[in-house]
Amino acid sequence: MITAGLEAIALTGADRLLPGAAGRGMVFTLHHVRPATNRPYEPNALLSITPEFLDAAIREAGERGYVPLALDELPDAVAAAKNGERYVAFTLDDGCRDNAEHAAPVFRRHGVPYTLFITKGLVERTHTMWWETAEELTRTCDRFAFDFGAGIETVVCATTAQKHAAFLRLADFIEAIDEDAAVARLNDVAAAQGVDPAAIVEEQVMDADALRRLAKTDPLARFGVHTVSHCNLARVDAARLEREIVEPIEAITNWTGLQPRTIAYPYGWKRACTAREAAAARRAGLTVGVTTQPGVVDPAETQDWMLLPRVSLNGLYQKRRYVRALLSGIPFRLM
């Protein structure tokens, strides 16, 4: 259904019929940017695009007249916009190593600024990425024992379909109980099966030295807050909420020499970022907060800059004409 909708919008030129649907612009969400692996089982495939697709997305936005800006520049630009100017901002969550290796050269080639959202606990190797752990566990094992809350059971994941089902059960489990406890249980089971969650973070996420090098060598790079632990902020108490936001500000400033002004709320769903979390970010001195709820940037007088929508450059839909359809804003009017 998603593919059919994007195809219809792109191929019929519907964007010319509803130019107002595009608003004042768009913020794109990315995670991994790296060469395609084309493995038969990739439950996190939506989080990974190729450098070639990123290049195509930047070109498409440019050819349609979108002015690329750093995320923290959007509020002032939209407030001063005249004659239908539209803007695009590119953001990348989690601080993946491939962002520096594969994404940064593409942004530099086009002179496009970008914002990396940094999770302090991943940089310091004190926390893990449960979704990557779950993928590796279900990929490498045909079965494993797990307690989802009703006692230990055997999870069979011999076929691709069973692996997908097991991954989804683990994802639901992370949200079903205390997140820290759920992640700890998953990490213990993974370790017992020979999967090292800490090694996954080491392989995939930039450490402090890598962040320093990127900040020093690439003036197009900006850095924003993605909390300490990548937890669902709406599920933690007020004291932890403050720590999750404030501590990364100091750490990122020390690592990069640039004080962050933006935040990406982990997960970004409506049940993960509310007015409470936005208010906490504002109190910490941040000026723009982004969700993962799709939509366009509205005119300045109507836009809530602390709960800004973002549109995923999704690894499952890597065609330039789909970017054209997304930039039209029409999919979000139809939702």
CSV table of N, CA and C in Angstrom, one decimal, residues 31-182:
chain,number,residue,atom,x,y,z
A,31,HIS,N,19.4,6.7,9.7
A,31,HIS,CA,20.2,6.1,10.7
A,31,HIS,C,21.5,5.6,10.0
A,32,HIS,N,21.5,4.4,9.5
A,32,HIS,CA,22.7,3.9,8.8
A,32,HIS,C,22.8,4.4,7.4
A,33,VAL,N,23.9,4.8,6.9
A,33,VAL,CA,24.2,5.0,5.5
A,33,VAL,C,25.4,4.2,5.1
A,34,ARG,N,25.2,3.1,4.3
A,34,ARG,CA,26.2,2.2,4.1
A,34,ARG,C,25.9,1.4,2.8
A,35,PRO,N,26.8,0.7,2.2
A,35,PRO,CA,26.5,-0.2,1.1
A,35,PRO,C,25.5,-1.2,1.5
A,36,ALA,N,24.7,-1.6,0.5
A,36,ALA,CA,23.6,-2.6,0.7
A,36,ALA,C,24.3,-4.0,1.0
A,37,THR,N,23.7,-4.7,1.9
A,37,THR,CA,24.1,-6.1,2.3
A,37,THR,C,23.3,-7.1,1.6
A,38,ASN,N,22.0,-6.8,1.3
A,38,ASN,CA,21.1,-7.7,0.6
A,38,ASN,C,21.0,-9.1,1.2
A,39,ARG,N,21.0,-9.1,2.6
A,39,ARG,CA,20.8,-10.4,3.3
A,39,ARG,C,19.3,-10.7,3.3
A,40,PRO,N,19.0,-12.0,3.3
A,40,PRO,CA,17.6,-12.4,3.2
A,40,PRO,C,16.8,-12.0,4.5
A,41,TYR,N,17.5,-11.9,5.6
A,41,TYR,CA,16.9,-11.6,6.9
A,41,TYR,C,17.5,-10.3,7.4
A,42,GLU,N,16.8,-9.2,7.4
A,42,GLU,CA,17.3,-7.9,7.9
A,42,GLU,C,16.1,-7.1,8.5
A,43,PRO,N,15.7,-7.5,9.7
A,43,PRO,CA,14.5,-6.8,10.3
A,43,PRO,C,14.7,-5.3,10.5
A,44,ASN,N,16.0,-4.9,10.6
A,44,ASN,CA,16.2,-3.4,10.7
A,44,ASN,C,16.6,-2.8,9.4
A,45,ALA,N,16.2,-3.4,8.3
A,45,ALA,CA,16.5,-2.9,6.9
A,45,ALA,C,16.0,-1.5,6.7
A,46,LEU,N,14.8,-1.1,7.3
A,46,LEU,CA,14.3,0.2,7.2
A,46,LEU,C,15.2,1.3,7.7
A,47,LEU,N,16.2,0.9,8.6
A,47,LEU,CA,17.0,1.9,9.2
A,47,LEU,C,18.3,2.1,8.4
A,48,SER,N,18.4,1.5,7.2
A,48,SER,CA,19.7,1.6,6.5
A,48,SER,C,19.5,1.9,5.0
A,49,ILE,N,20.1,3.0,4.6
A,49,ILE,CA,20.1,3.4,3.1
A,49,ILE,C,21.5,3.4,2.6
A,50,THR,N,21.6,3.4,1.3
A,50,THR,CA,22.9,3.4,0.6
A,50,THR,C,23.3,4.8,0.4
A,51,PRO,N,24.6,5.0,0.3
A,51,PRO,CA,25.1,6.4,-0.1
A,51,PRO,C,24.5,6.9,-1.4
A,52,GLU,N,24.3,6.0,-2.3
A,52,GLU,CA,23.8,6.4,-3.6
A,52,GLU,C,22.4,6.9,-3.5
A,53,PHE,N,21.6,6.3,-2.6
A,53,PHE,CA,20.2,6.8,-2.4
A,53,PHE,C,20.2,8.2,-1.7
A,54,LEU,N,21.1,8.3,-0.7
A,54,LEU,CA,21.3,9.6,-0.1
A,54,LEU,C,21.6,10.7,-1.1
A,55,ASP,N,22.5,10.4,-2.0
A,55,ASP,CA,22.9,11.3,-3.0
A,55,ASP,C,21.7,11.7,-3.9
A,56,ALA,N,20.9,10.7,-4.2
A,56,ALA,CA,19.7,10.9,-5.0
A,56,ALA,C,18.7,11.8,-4.3
A,57,ALA,N,18.5,11.6,-3.0
A,57,ALA,CA,17.6,12.3,-2.2
A,57,ALA,C,18.0,13.8,-2.2
A,58,ILE,N,19.3,14.0,-2.0
A,58,ILE,CA,19.8,15.4,-1.9
A,58,ILE,C,19.6,16.1,-3.3
A,59,ARG,N,19.9,15.4,-4.3
A,59,ARG,CA,19.7,15.9,-5.7
A,59,ARG,C,18.2,16.2,-6.0
A,60,GLU,N,17.3,15.3,-5.6
A,60,GLU,CA,15.9,15.6,-5.8
A,60,GLU,C,15.4,16.8,-5.0
A,61,ALA,N,15.8,16.9,-3.8
A,61,ALA,CA,15.4,18.1,-3.0
A,61,ALA,C,15.9,19.4,-3.6
A,62,GLY,N,17.2,19.3,-4.1
A,62,GLY,CA,17.8,20.5,-4.7
A,62,GLY,C,17.1,20.9,-6.0
A,63,GLU,N,16.8,19.9,-6.8
A,63,GLU,CA,16.2,20.2,-8.1
A,63,GLU,C,14.7,20.7,-7.9
A,64,ARG,N,14.1,20.4,-6.8
A,64,ARG,CA,12.8,20.9,-6.5
A,64,ARG,C,12.8,22.2,-5.7
A,65,GLY,N,13.9,22.8,-5.6
A,65,GLY,CA,14.0,24.1,-5.0
A,65,GLY,C,14.2,24.2,-3.5
A,66,TYR,N,14.4,23.1,-2.9
A,66,TYR,CA,14.5,23.1,-1.4
A,66,TYR,C,15.9,23.6,-1.0
A,67,VAL,N,16.0,24.5,-0.1
A,67,VAL,CA,17.2,25.0,0.4
A,67,VAL,C,17.7,24.2,1.6
A,68,PRO,N,18.9,23.5,1.5
A,68,PRO,CA,19.3,22.7,2.7
A,68,PRO,C,19.8,23.6,3.8
A,69,LEU,N,19.4,23.3,5.0
A,69,LEU,CA,19.8,24.0,6.2
A,69,LEU,C,20.1,23.0,7.3
A,70,ALA,N,20.9,23.4,8.3
A,70,ALA,CA,21.1,22.7,9.5
A,70,ALA,C,19.8,22.8,10.3
A,71,LEU,N,19.5,21.7,11.0
A,71,LEU,CA,18.2,21.7,11.7
A,71,LEU,C,18.0,22.9,12.6
A,72,ASP,N,19.0,23.3,13.3
A,72,ASP,CA,18.8,24.4,14.3
A,72,ASP,C,18.6,25.8,13.6
A,73,GLU,N,18.8,25.8,12.3
A,73,GLU,CA,18.6,27.0,11.5
A,73,GLU,C,17.2,27.2,11.0
A,74,LEU,N,16.4,26.1,11.1
A,74,LEU,CA,15.1,26.1,10.5
A,74,LEU,C,14.1,27.1,11.1
A,75,PRO,N,14.0,27.3,12.4
A,75,PRO,CA,13.0,28.2,12.9
A,75,PRO,C,13.2,29.6,12.4
A,76,ASP,N,14.4,30.1,12.4
A,76,ASP,CA,14.6,31.5,11.9
A,76,ASP,C,14.4,31.6,10.4
A,77,ALA,N,14.8,30.6,9.6
A,77,ALA,CA,14.6,30.6,8.2
A,77,ALA,C,13.1,30.6,7.8
A,78,VAL,N,12.4,29.7,8.5
A,78,VAL,CA,10.9,29.6,8.2
A,78,VAL,C,10.2,30.9,8.6
A,79,ALA,N,10.6,31.5,9.7
A,79,ALA,CA,10.0,32.8,10.1
A,79,ALA,C,10.2,33.9,9.1
A,80,ALA,N,11.4,33.8,8.4
A,80,ALA,CA,11.7,34.9,7.5
A,80,ALA,C,11.4,34.5,6.0
A,81,ALA,N,10.8,33.3,5.8
A,81,ALA,CA,10.6,32.8,4.4
A,81,ALA,C,9.6,33.7,3.7
A,82,LYS,N,9.9,33.9,2.4
A,82,LYS,CA,9.0,34.7,1.6
A,82,LYS,C,8.9,34.0,0.2
A,83,ASN,N,7.8,34.3,-0.5
A,83,ASN,CA,7.7,33.8,-1.9
A,83,ASN,C,7.8,32.3,-2.0
A,84,GLY,N,7.3,31.6,-1.0
A,84,GLY,CA,7.2,30.1,-1.1
A,84,GLY,C,8.5,29.4,-0.9
A,85,GLU,N,9.6,30.0,-0.3
A,85,GLU,CA,10.8,29.2,-0.1
A,85,GLU,C,10.5,28.0,0.8
A,86,ARG,N,11.2,26.9,0.5
A,86,ARG,CA,11.1,25.7,1.2
A,86,ARG,C,12.5,25.2,1.6
A,87,TYR,N,12.5,24.5,2.7
A,87,TYR,CA,13.8,24.1,3.3
A,87,TYR,C,13.8,22.6,3.6
A,88,VAL,N,15.0,22.0,3.6
A,88,VAL,CA,15.2,20.6,3.9
A,88,VAL,C,16.3,20.5,4.9
A,89,ALA,N,16.2,19.6,5.9
A,89,ALA,CA,17.2,19.4,6.9
A,89,ALA,C,17.4,17.9,7.0
A,90,PHE,N,18.6,17.4,7.0
A,90,PHE,CA,18.9,16.0,7.1
A,90,PHE,C,19.5,15.7,8.5
A,91,THR,N,18.9,14.7,9.1
A,91,THR,CA,19.3,14.3,10.5
A,91,THR,C,19.6,12.8,10.5
A,92,LEU,N,20.5,12.4,11.4
A,92,LEU,CA,20.9,11.0,11.5
A,92,LEU,C,21.0,10.6,12.9
A,93,ASP,N,20.2,9.6,13.3
A,93,ASP,CA,20.2,9.2,14.7
A,93,ASP,C,21.2,8.1,15.0
A,94,ASP,N,21.7,8.2,16.3
A,94,ASP,CA,22.5,7.1,16.9
A,94,ASP,C,24.0,7.3,16.8
A,95,GLY,N,24.5,8.2,15.9
A,95,GLY,CA,25.9,8.4,15.8
A,95,GLY,C,26.7,7.2,15.2
A,96,CYS,N,26.1,6.6,14.2
A,96,CYS,CA,26.8,5.4,13.6
A,96,CYS,C,28.1,5.7,12.9
A,97,ARG,N,29.0,4.8,13.0
A,97,ARG,CA,30.3,5.0,12.3
A,97,ARG,C,30.2,5.2,10.8
A,98,ASP,N,29.2,4.5,10.2
A,98,ASP,CA,29.1,4.7,8.8
A,98,ASP,C,28.6,6.1,8.4
A,99,ASN,N,28.0,6.9,9.3
A,99,ASN,CA,27.7,8.2,9.0
A,99,ASN,C,28.9,9.0,8.6
A,100,ALA,N,30.0,8.8,9.3
A,100,ALA,CA,31.3,9.5,9.0
A,100,ALA,C,31.9,9.0,7.8
A,101,GLU,N,31.8,7.6,7.6
A,101,GLU,CA,32.5,7.0,6.5
A,101,GLU,C,31.8,7.2,5.2
A,102,HIS,N,30.5,7.0,5.2
A,102,HIS,CA,29.7,7.0,3.9
A,102,HIS,C,28.8,8.2,3.7
A,103,ALA,N,28.2,8.7,4.8
A,103,ALA,CA,27.2,9.8,4.6
A,103,ALA,C,27.9,11.1,4.5
A,104,ALA,N,28.9,11.4,5.4
A,104,ALA,CA,29.5,12.7,5.4
A,104,ALA,C,30.1,13.0,4.0
A,105,PRO,N,30.8,12.1,3.3
A,105,PRO,CA,31.3,12.5,2.0
A,105,PRO,C,30.2,12.9,1.0
A,106,VAL,N,29.1,12.3,1.1
A,106,VAL,CA,27.9,12.7,0.2
A,106,VAL,C,27.5,14.1,0.6
A,107,PHE,N,27.3,14.4,1.9
A,107,PHE,CA,26.9,15.7,2.3
A,107,PHE,C,27.9,16.8,1.9
A,108,ARG,N,29.2,16.5,2.0
A,108,ARG,CA,30.3,17.4,1.7
A,108,ARG,C,30.3,17.7,0.2
A,109,ARG,N,30.0,16.6,-0.6
A,109,ARG,CA,30.0,16.8,-2.1
A,109,ARG,C,29.0,17.8,-2.5
A,110,HIS,N,27.9,17.9,-1.8
A,110,HIS,CA,26.8,18.8,-2.1
A,110,HIS,C,26.8,20.0,-1.3
A,111,GLY,N,27.7,20.1,-0.3
A,111,GLY,CA,27.7,21.3,0.6
A,111,GLY,C,26.4,21.4,1.5
A,112,VAL,N,25.9,20.2,1.9
A,112,VAL,CA,24.7,20.2,2.7
A,112,VAL,C,25.0,19.9,4.2
A,113,PRO,N,24.6,20.8,5.1
A,113,PRO,CA,24.8,20.5,6.5
A,113,PRO,C,23.9,19.3,7.0
A,114,TYR,N,24.3,18.7,8.1
A,114,TYR,CA,23.6,17.6,8.6
A,114,TYR,C,23.8,17.5,10.1
A,115,THR,N,22.8,16.9,10.8
A,115,THR,CA,22.8,16.8,12.2
A,115,THR,C,22.9,15.4,12.7
A,116,LEU,N,23.9,15.0,13.5
A,116,LEU,CA,24.0,13.7,14.1
A,116,LEU,C,23.5,13.8,15.5
A,117,PHE,N,22.5,12.9,15.8
A,117,PHE,CA,22.0,12.8,17.2
A,117,PHE,C,22.7,11.7,18.0
A,118,ILE,N,23.3,12.1,19.1
A,118,ILE,CA,24.3,11.3,19.8
A,118,ILE,C,23.7,10.8,21.1
A,119,THR,N,23.9,9.5,21.3
A,119,THR,CA,23.5,8.9,22.5
A,119,THR,C,24.7,8.7,23.4
A,120,LYS,N,24.7,9.4,24.5
A,120,LYS,CA,25.9,9.4,25.4
A,120,LYS,C,26.4,8.0,25.8
A,121,GLY,N,25.4,7.2,26.2
A,121,GLY,CA,25.7,5.9,26.7
A,121,GLY,C,26.3,4.9,25.6
A,122,LEU,N,26.0,5.2,24.4
A,122,LEU,CA,26.5,4.4,23.3
A,122,LEU,C,28.0,4.8,23.0
A,123,VAL,N,28.2,6.1,23.0
A,123,VAL,CA,29.5,6.6,22.8
A,123,VAL,C,30.5,6.1,23.9
A,124,GLU,N,30.0,6.1,25.1
A,124,GLU,CA,30.8,5.7,26.3
A,124,GLU,C,30.8,4.2,26.5
A,125,ARG,N,30.0,3.5,25.7
A,125,ARG,CA,30.0,2.0,25.8
A,125,ARG,C,29.4,1.5,27.1
A,126,THR,N,28.5,2.3,27.7
A,126,THR,CA,27.8,1.9,28.9
A,126,THR,C,26.4,1.3,28.6
A,127,HIS,N,25.9,1.5,27.4
A,127,HIS,CA,24.6,1.0,27.0
A,127,HIS,C,24.7,0.3,25.6
A,128,THR,N,23.6,-0.4,25.3
A,128,THR,CA,23.6,-1.2,24.1
A,128,THR,C,22.4,-0.8,23.2
A,129,MET,N,22.4,-1.4,22.0
A,129,MET,CA,21.3,-1.1,21.0
A,129,MET,C,20.5,-2.4,20.9
A,130,TRP,N,19.4,-2.4,21.7
A,130,TRP,CA,18.6,-3.7,21.8
A,130,TRP,C,18.1,-4.2,20.4
A,131,TRP,N,17.8,-3.3,19.5
A,131,TRP,CA,17.3,-3.7,18.2
A,131,TRP,C,18.3,-4.4,17.4
A,132,GLU,N,19.6,-3.9,17.5
A,132,GLU,CA,20.7,-4.6,16.8
A,132,GLU,C,21.0,-5.9,17.5
A,133,THR,N,21.0,-6.0,18.8
A,133,THR,CA,21.2,-7.2,19.6
A,133,THR,C,20.1,-8.2,19.2
A,134,ALA,N,18.9,-7.8,19.1
A,134,ALA,CA,17.8,-8.7,18.8
A,134,ALA,C,17.9,-9.2,17.3
A,135,GLU,N,18.4,-8.4,16.4
A,135,GLU,CA,18.6,-8.9,15.1
A,135,GLU,C,19.7,-9.9,15.0
A,136,GLU,N,20.8,-9.7,15.7
A,136,GLU,CA,21.9,-10.6,15.6
A,136,GLU,C,21.5,-11.9,16.3
A,137,LEU,N,20.8,-11.8,17.4
A,137,LEU,CA,20.4,-13.0,18.1
A,137,LEU,C,19.5,-13.9,17.2
A,138,THR,N,18.5,-13.3,16.6
A,138,THR,CA,17.6,-14.1,15.8
A,138,THR,C,18.2,-14.5,14.5
A,139,ARG,N,19.2,-13.8,14.0
A,139,ARG,CA,19.8,-14.2,12.8
A,139,ARG,C,20.7,-15.4,13.0
A,140,THR,N,21.5,-15.4,14.1
A,140,THR,CA,22.5,-16.5,14.3
A,140,THR,C,22.0,-17.7,15.0
A,141,CYS,N,20.8,-17.6,15.6
A,141,CYS,CA,20.3,-18.8,16.4
A,141,CYS,C,19.1,-19.4,15.7
A,142,ASP,N,19.0,-20.7,15.8
A,142,ASP,CA,17.7,-21.4,15.3
A,142,ASP,C,16.7,-21.5,16.5
A,143,ARG,N,17.2,-21.3,17.7
A,143,ARG,CA,16.3,-21.4,18.9
A,143,ARG,C,17.0,-20.8,20.1
A,144,PHE,N,16.3,-20.2,21.0
A,144,PHE,CA,16.9,-19.8,22.2
A,144,PHE,C,15.8,-19.7,23.3
A,145,ALA,N,16.2,-19.8,24.6
A,145,ALA,CA,15.2,-19.7,25.7
A,145,ALA,C,15.1,-18.3,26.1
A,146,PHE,N,13.8,-17.9,26.4
A,146,PHE,CA,13.5,-16.5,26.8
A,146,PHE,C,12.3,-16.5,27.7
A,147,ASP,N,12.3,-15.6,28.7
A,147,ASP,CA,11.2,-15.4,29.5
A,147,ASP,C,10.5,-14.1,29.2
A,148,PHE,N,9.4,-14.1,28.5
A,148,PHE,CA,8.6,-13.0,28.1
A,148,PHE,C,7.7,-12.5,29.2
A,149,GLY,N,7.7,-13.2,30.4
A,149,GLY,CA,6.9,-12.8,31.5
A,149,GLY,C,6.0,-13.9,32.0
A,150,ALA,N,5.9,-15.0,31.3
A,150,ALA,CA,5.1,-16.2,31.7
A,150,ALA,C,6.0,-17.4,32.0
A,151,GLY,N,7.2,-17.2,32.2
A,151,GLY,CA,8.2,-18.3,32.4
A,151,GLY,C,9.0,-18.5,31.2
A,152,ILE,N,10.1,-19.3,31.3
A,152,ILE,CA,11.0,-19.5,30.2
A,152,ILE,C,10.4,-20.4,29.2
A,153,GLU,N,10.5,-20.0,27.9
A,153,GLU,CA,10.0,-20.8,26.8
A,153,GLU,C,11.1,-20.9,25.7
A,154,THR,N,10.9,-21.8,24.8
A,154,THR,CA,11.8,-21.9,23.7
A,154,THR,C,11.3,-21.1,22.5
A,155,VAL,N,12.1,-20.2,22.0
A,155,VAL,CA,11.7,-19.4,20.9
A,155,VAL,C,12.4,-20.1,19.7
A,156,VAL,N,11.6,-20.6,18.7
A,156,VAL,CA,12.1,-21.2,17.5
A,156,VAL,C,12.3,-20.2,16.4
A,157,CYS,N,13.4,-20.0,15.9
A,157,CYS,CA,13.6,-19.1,14.8
A,157,CYS,C,14.6,-19.7,13.7
A,158,ALA,N,14.1,-20.8,13.2
A,158,ALA,CA,14.9,-21.5,12.2
A,158,ALA,C,14.7,-21.0,10.8
A,159,THR,N,13.4,-20.6,10.5
A,159,THR,CA,13.1,-20.0,9.2
A,159,THR,C,13.1,-18.5,9.2
A,160,THR,N,13.1,-17.9,8.0
A,160,THR,CA,13.1,-16.4,8.0
A,160,THR,C,11.8,-15.9,8.6
A,161,ALA,N,10.7,-16.5,8.3
A,161,ALA,CA,9.5,-16.1,8.9
A,161,ALA,C,9.5,-16.2,10.5
A,162,GLN,N,10.0,-17.3,11.0
A,162,GLN,CA,10.2,-17.4,12.4
A,162,GLN,C,11.1,-16.4,13.0
A,163,LYS,N,12.1,-16.1,12.3
A,163,LYS,CA,13.1,-15.0,12.8
A,163,LYS,C,12.4,-13.7,12.9
A,164,HIS,N,11.6,-13.3,11.9
A,164,HIS,CA,10.9,-12.1,11.9
A,164,HIS,C,9.9,-12.0,13.1
A,165,ALA,N,9.2,-13.1,13.3
A,165,ALA,CA,8.2,-13.2,14.4
A,165,ALA,C,8.9,-13.1,15.7
A,166,ALA,N,10.1,-13.7,15.9
A,166,ALA,CA,10.8,-13.7,17.1
A,166,ALA,C,11.3,-12.2,17.4
A,167,PHE,N,11.8,-11.6,16.3
A,167,PHE,CA,12.3,-10.2,16.5
A,167,PHE,C,11.1,-9.3,16.9
A,168,LEU,N,10.0,-9.5,16.4
A,168,LEU,CA,8.8,-8.6,16.7
A,168,LEU,C,8.4,-8.9,18.2
A,169,ARG,N,8.5,-10.1,18.6
A,169,ARG,CA,8.1,-10.4,20.0
A,169,ARG,C,9.1,-9.7,21.0
A,170,LEU,N,10.4,-9.8,20.6
A,170,LEU,CA,11.4,-9.1,21.4
A,170,LEU,C,11.2,-7.6,21.5
A,171,ALA,N,10.8,-7.0,20.3
A,171,ALA,CA,10.5,-5.6,20.3
A,171,ALA,C,9.3,-5.2,21.1
A,172,ASP,N,8.3,-6.0,21.1
A,172,ASP,CA,7.1,-5.8,21.9
A,172,ASP,C,7.5,-5.9,23.4
A,173,PHE,N,8.4,-6.9,23.7
A,173,PHE,CA,8.8,-7.1,25.1
A,173,PHE,C,9.5,-5.9,25.7
A,174,ILE,N,10.3,-5.3,24.9
A,174,ILE,CA,11.1,-4.1,25.3
A,174,ILE,C,10.1,-3.0,25.8
A,175,GLU,N,9.0,-2.9,25.2
A,175,GLU,CA,8.0,-1.9,25.5
A,175,GLU,C,7.0,-2.3,26.6
A,176,ALA,N,7.0,-3.6,26.9
A,176,ALA,CA,6.0,-4.2,27.8
A,176,ALA,C,6.3,-4.0,29.2
A,177,ILE,N,7.6,-4.0,29.6
A,177,ILE,CA,8.0,-3.9,31.0
A,177,ILE,C,9.0,-2.8,31.1
A,178,ASP,N,9.6,-2.6,32.3
A,178,ASP,CA,10.6,-1.6,32.5
A,178,ASP,C,11.7,-1.8,31.4
A,179,GLU,N,12.0,-0.7,30.7
A,179,GLU,CA,12.9,-0.9,29.5
A,179,GLU,C,14.3,-1.3,29.9
A,180,ASP,N,14.8,-0.8,31.0
A,180,ASP,CA,16.2,-1.2,31.4
A,180,ASP,C,16.2,-2.7,31.7
A,181,ALA,N,15.2,-3.2,32.5
A,181,ALA,CA,15.2,-4.6,32.8
A,181,ALA,C,15.0,-5.5,31.6
A,182,ALA,N,14.2,-5.0,30.6
A,182,ALA,CA,14.0,-5.8,29.4
A,182,ALA,C,15.2,-5.9,28.6
